[in-house]
Amino acid sequence: MKNFVVIGSPIKHSLSPYLHNYVYNSANINAKYAKKEVSINELSNVIELIRSENLDGINITIPYKEVILKYLDEVSPQANLIGSVNVVYMKNNLLFGNNTDWYGFKETIIKNNISINDKEIIVLGAGGTSKAILFALKILGAKRINLFNRTFTKAKNMQDEIITAYEYTDSEQIIKSNSIIINTTSVGMLKNDIPINSSLISKNQILIDVIYSPLLTPFLKAGIEKGAQIINGLDMFIFQALESIDLWFGETYSNKVNFKQIKTNLERKLC
Ligand code: ATR
């Protein structure tokens, strides 16, 4: 039997074990998946469990998607361009890092019929998840993205011909009444916080949150109150997980499972 684990901190909220074990059961995959709270000092030891074949693969979540890079032998071209890794496994005897977050976000945009070129795009946060989403937005053809981050220098370092960095104090001037606003931060996951002032949220916007637990963050609740279109993090969560499974097993299990049923089960679990 193969063994997989998701590592991060905090990890309690993660439904990755539920999702993966559900897919393994329904696709007859002989494997099991657990979650593990890991401190920064334990990170290298956990990664080494793959090299020593005590683990077959790891998913990485907040806050280690970028720091993990230095422990790996090789990364995929996409993960290298993005600068963040959320899947680790052995490939050709090398400890290999890949990124499926960007794919999960791209598929979410396609599945929900979002046209990203009609509206101004706002991205909140400049961590590992944000980098993957910015990459996906560029692949989808975004021409201009406004990036906000609490630590402004991090956003500023990510500026290029498409991305412009802003301080949150600029949000009133920059966030438009018809923007697409994407929250990539953890704000709203553990506490009842909102990443931008709710007065900036209005009905012609599309609000996308990467958070799936809770299903409705204060950010998305404010969107519902104003009549905006909202998308929670569940689609992205499922797409990135299925892509991880395909990478680990070298088969397209993602085509063999029922996406809708997986989503309904997760929604029930989160209600
Ligand atoms: P991930 O890998 O999931 O992206 P991360 O790299 O730790 O996690 O990034 C977390 C993001 O959430 C960062 O943009 C962080 O802002 P800083 O760069 O200033 O740390 C943002 N974030 C976390 N808590 C926040 C808070 N309370 N207010 C605003 N932004 C926050």
JSON list of C-alpha atoms in Angstrom, two decimals, residues 23-104:
[
{"chain": "A", "resi": 23, "resn": "VAL", "atom": "CA", "xyz": [-10.87, 8.94, -4.57]},
{"chain": "A", "resi": 24, "resn": "TYR", "atom": "CA", "xyz": [-8.56, 6.01, -3.68]},
{"chain": "A", "resi": 25, "resn": "ASN", "atom": "CA", "xyz": [-11.59, 4.00, -2.53]},
{"chain": "A", "resi": 26, "resn": "SER", "atom": "CA", "xyz": [-13.75, 4.81, -5.51]},
{"chain": "A", "resi": 27, "resn": "ALA", "atom": "CA", "xyz": [-10.95, 4.23, -8.05]},
{"chain": "A", "resi": 28, "resn": "ASN", "atom": "CA", "xyz": [-9.64, 1.07, -6.29]},
{"chain": "A", "resi": 29, "resn": "ILE", "atom": "CA", "xyz": [-6.23, 2.61, -5.62]},
{"chain": "A", "resi": 30, "resn": "ASN", "atom": "CA", "xyz": [-4.28, 0.75, -2.92]},
{"chain": "A", "resi": 31, "resn": "ALA", "atom": "CA", "xyz": [-3.15, 3.79, -0.92]},
{"chain": "A", "resi": 32, "resn": "LYS", "atom": "CA", "xyz": [-3.88, 5.87, 2.14]},
{"chain": "A", "resi": 33, "resn": "TYR", "atom": "CA", "xyz": [-3.50, 9.58, 2.86]},
{"chain": "A", "resi": 34, "resn": "ALA", "atom": "CA", "xyz": [-3.04, 11.44, 6.18]},
{"chain": "A", "resi": 35, "resn": "LYS", "atom": "CA", "xyz": [-2.39, 15.00, 7.39]},
{"chain": "A", "resi": 36, "resn": "LYS", "atom": "CA", "xyz": [0.49, 16.15, 9.55]},
{"chain": "A", "resi": 37, "resn": "GLU", "atom": "CA", "xyz": [1.12, 19.43, 11.36]},
{"chain": "A", "resi": 38, "resn": "VAL", "atom": "CA", "xyz": [4.78, 20.23, 10.68]},
{"chain": "A", "resi": 39, "resn": "SER", "atom": "CA", "xyz": [6.97, 23.00, 12.07]},
{"chain": "A", "resi": 40, "resn": "ILE", "atom": "CA", "xyz": [9.58, 24.65, 9.85]},
{"chain": "A", "resi": 41, "resn": "ASN", "atom": "CA", "xyz": [12.33, 22.71, 11.70]},
{"chain": "A", "resi": 42, "resn": "GLU", "atom": "CA", "xyz": [10.68, 19.37, 10.90]},
{"chain": "A", "resi": 43, "resn": "LEU", "atom": "CA", "xyz": [10.22, 20.13, 7.20]},
{"chain": "A", "resi": 44, "resn": "SER", "atom": "CA", "xyz": [13.45, 18.58, 5.86]},
{"chain": "A", "resi": 45, "resn": "ASN", "atom": "CA", "xyz": [12.99, 15.38, 7.92]},
{"chain": "A", "resi": 46, "resn": "VAL", "atom": "CA", "xyz": [9.48, 14.84, 6.58]},
{"chain": "A", "resi": 47, "resn": "ILE", "atom": "CA", "xyz": [10.63, 15.40, 3.00]},
{"chain": "A", "resi": 48, "resn": "GLU", "atom": "CA", "xyz": [13.43, 12.88, 3.49]},
{"chain": "A", "resi": 49, "resn": "LEU", "atom": "CA", "xyz": [10.78, 10.22, 4.29]},
{"chain": "A", "resi": 50, "resn": "ILE", "atom": "CA", "xyz": [10.06, 10.16, 0.55]},
{"chain": "A", "resi": 51, "resn": "ARG", "atom": "CA", "xyz": [13.70, 9.58, -0.34]},
{"chain": "A", "resi": 52, "resn": "SER", "atom": "CA", "xyz": [13.87, 6.72, 2.17]},
{"chain": "A", "resi": 53, "resn": "GLU", "atom": "CA", "xyz": [10.65, 5.27, 0.68]},
{"chain": "A", "resi": 54, "resn": "ASN", "atom": "CA", "xyz": [8.70, 5.58, 3.95]},
{"chain": "A", "resi": 55, "resn": "LEU", "atom": "CA", "xyz": [6.32, 7.89, 2.10]},
{"chain": "A", "resi": 56, "resn": "ASP", "atom": "CA", "xyz": [5.32, 7.92, -1.58]},
{"chain": "A", "resi": 57, "resn": "GLY", "atom": "CA", "xyz": [4.35, 11.55, -1.90]},
{"chain": "A", "resi": 58, "resn": "ILE", "atom": "CA", "xyz": [3.54, 14.75, -0.04]},
{"chain": "A", "resi": 59, "resn": "ASN", "atom": "CA", "xyz": [1.23, 17.67, -0.66]},
{"chain": "A", "resi": 60, "resn": "ILE", "atom": "CA", "xyz": [2.47, 20.97, 0.74]},
{"chain": "A", "resi": 61, "resn": "THR", "atom": "CA", "xyz": [0.14, 23.63, 2.02]},
{"chain": "A", "resi": 62, "resn": "ILE", "atom": "CA", "xyz": [0.35, 26.97, 3.84]},
{"chain": "A", "resi": 63, "resn": "PRO", "atom": "CA", "xyz": [3.00, 28.26, 4.69]},
{"chain": "A", "resi": 64, "resn": "TYR", "atom": "CA", "xyz": [5.69, 26.00, 3.12]},
{"chain": "A", "resi": 65, "resn": "LYS", "atom": "CA", "xyz": [4.99, 26.08, -0.64]},
{"chain": "A", "resi": 66, "resn": "GLU", "atom": "CA", "xyz": [7.97, 28.34, -1.33]},
{"chain": "A", "resi": 67, "resn": "VAL", "atom": "CA", "xyz": [10.46, 27.34, 1.38]},
{"chain": "A", "resi": 68, "resn": "ILE", "atom": "CA", "xyz": [10.15, 23.68, 0.31]},
{"chain": "A", "resi": 69, "resn": "LEU", "atom": "CA", "xyz": [12.02, 24.40, -2.95]},
{"chain": "A", "resi": 70, "resn": "LYS", "atom": "CA", "xyz": [15.43, 24.39, -1.30]},
{"chain": "A", "resi": 71, "resn": "TYR", "atom": "CA", "xyz": [15.03, 20.78, -0.10]},
{"chain": "A", "resi": 72, "resn": "LEU", "atom": "CA", "xyz": [14.26, 19.36, -3.57]},
{"chain": "A", "resi": 73, "resn": "ASP", "atom": "CA", "xyz": [16.61, 17.93, -6.23]},
{"chain": "A", "resi": 74, "resn": "GLU", "atom": "CA", "xyz": [14.54, 19.09, -9.17]},
{"chain": "A", "resi": 75, "resn": "VAL", "atom": "CA", "xyz": [11.27, 20.90, -9.92]},
{"chain": "A", "resi": 76, "resn": "SER", "atom": "CA", "xyz": [8.95, 20.93, -12.94]},
{"chain": "A", "resi": 77, "resn": "PRO", "atom": "CA", "xyz": [9.32, 23.85, -15.40]},
{"chain": "A", "resi": 78, "resn": "GLN", "atom": "CA", "xyz": [5.96, 25.24, -14.21]},
{"chain": "A", "resi": 79, "resn": "ALA", "atom": "CA", "xyz": [6.86, 25.02, -10.51]},
{"chain": "A", "resi": 80, "resn": "ASN", "atom": "CA", "xyz": [10.17, 26.67, -11.34]},
{"chain": "A", "resi": 81, "resn": "LEU", "atom": "CA", "xyz": [8.46, 29.58, -13.14]},
{"chain": "A", "resi": 82, "resn": "ILE", "atom": "CA", "xyz": [5.84, 29.91, -10.40]},
{"chain": "A", "resi": 83, "resn": "GLY", "atom": "CA", "xyz": [8.38, 29.64, -7.57]},
{"chain": "A", "resi": 84, "resn": "SER", "atom": "CA", "xyz": [6.17, 27.38, -5.46]},
{"chain": "A", "resi": 85, "resn": "VAL", "atom": "CA", "xyz": [5.60, 23.65, -5.03]},
{"chain": "A", "resi": 86, "resn": "ASN", "atom": "CA", "xyz": [2.55, 21.82, -3.63]},
{"chain": "A", "resi": 87, "resn": "VAL", "atom": "CA", "xyz": [3.35, 18.23, -4.69]},
{"chain": "A", "resi": 88, "resn": "VAL", "atom": "CA", "xyz": [6.52, 16.23, -3.96]},
{"chain": "A", "resi": 89, "resn": "TYR", "atom": "CA", "xyz": [7.45, 12.70, -5.07]},
{"chain": "A", "resi": 90, "resn": "MET", "atom": "CA", "xyz": [10.38, 10.66, -6.38]},
{"chain": "A", "resi": 91, "resn": "LYS", "atom": "CA", "xyz": [10.97, 10.91, -10.12]},
{"chain": "A", "resi": 92, "resn": "ASN", "atom": "CA", "xyz": [13.95, 9.23, -11.79]},
{"chain": "A", "resi": 93, "resn": "ASN", "atom": "CA", "xyz": [15.53, 8.76, -8.34]},
{"chain": "A", "resi": 94, "resn": "LEU", "atom": "CA", "xyz": [15.31, 12.50, -7.66]},
{"chain": "A", "resi": 95, "resn": "LEU", "atom": "CA", "xyz": [13.19, 14.28, -5.05]},
{"chain": "A", "resi": 96, "resn": "PHE", "atom": "CA", "xyz": [10.90, 16.14, -7.42]},
{"chain": "A", "resi": 97, "resn": "GLY", "atom": "CA", "xyz": [8.58, 19.11, -6.85]},
{"chain": "A", "resi": 98, "resn": "ASN", "atom": "CA", "xyz": [5.60, 20.03, -8.96]},
{"chain": "A", "resi": 99, "resn": "ASN", "atom": "CA", "xyz": [2.75, 22.53, -8.82]},
{"chain": "A", "resi": 100, "resn": "THR", "atom": "CA", "xyz": [-0.90, 21.62, -9.39]},
{"chain": "A", "resi": 101, "resn": "ASP", "atom": "CA", "xyz": [-2.41, 24.75, -7.82]},
{"chain": "A", "resi": 102, "resn": "TRP", "atom": "CA", "xyz": [-2.11, 26.74, -11.06]},
{"chain": "A", "resi": 103, "resn": "TYR", "atom": "CA", "xyz": [-3.88, 23.94, -12.95]},
{"chain": "A", "resi": 104, "resn": "GLY", "atom": "CA", "xyz": [-6.59, 23.78, -10.26]}
]
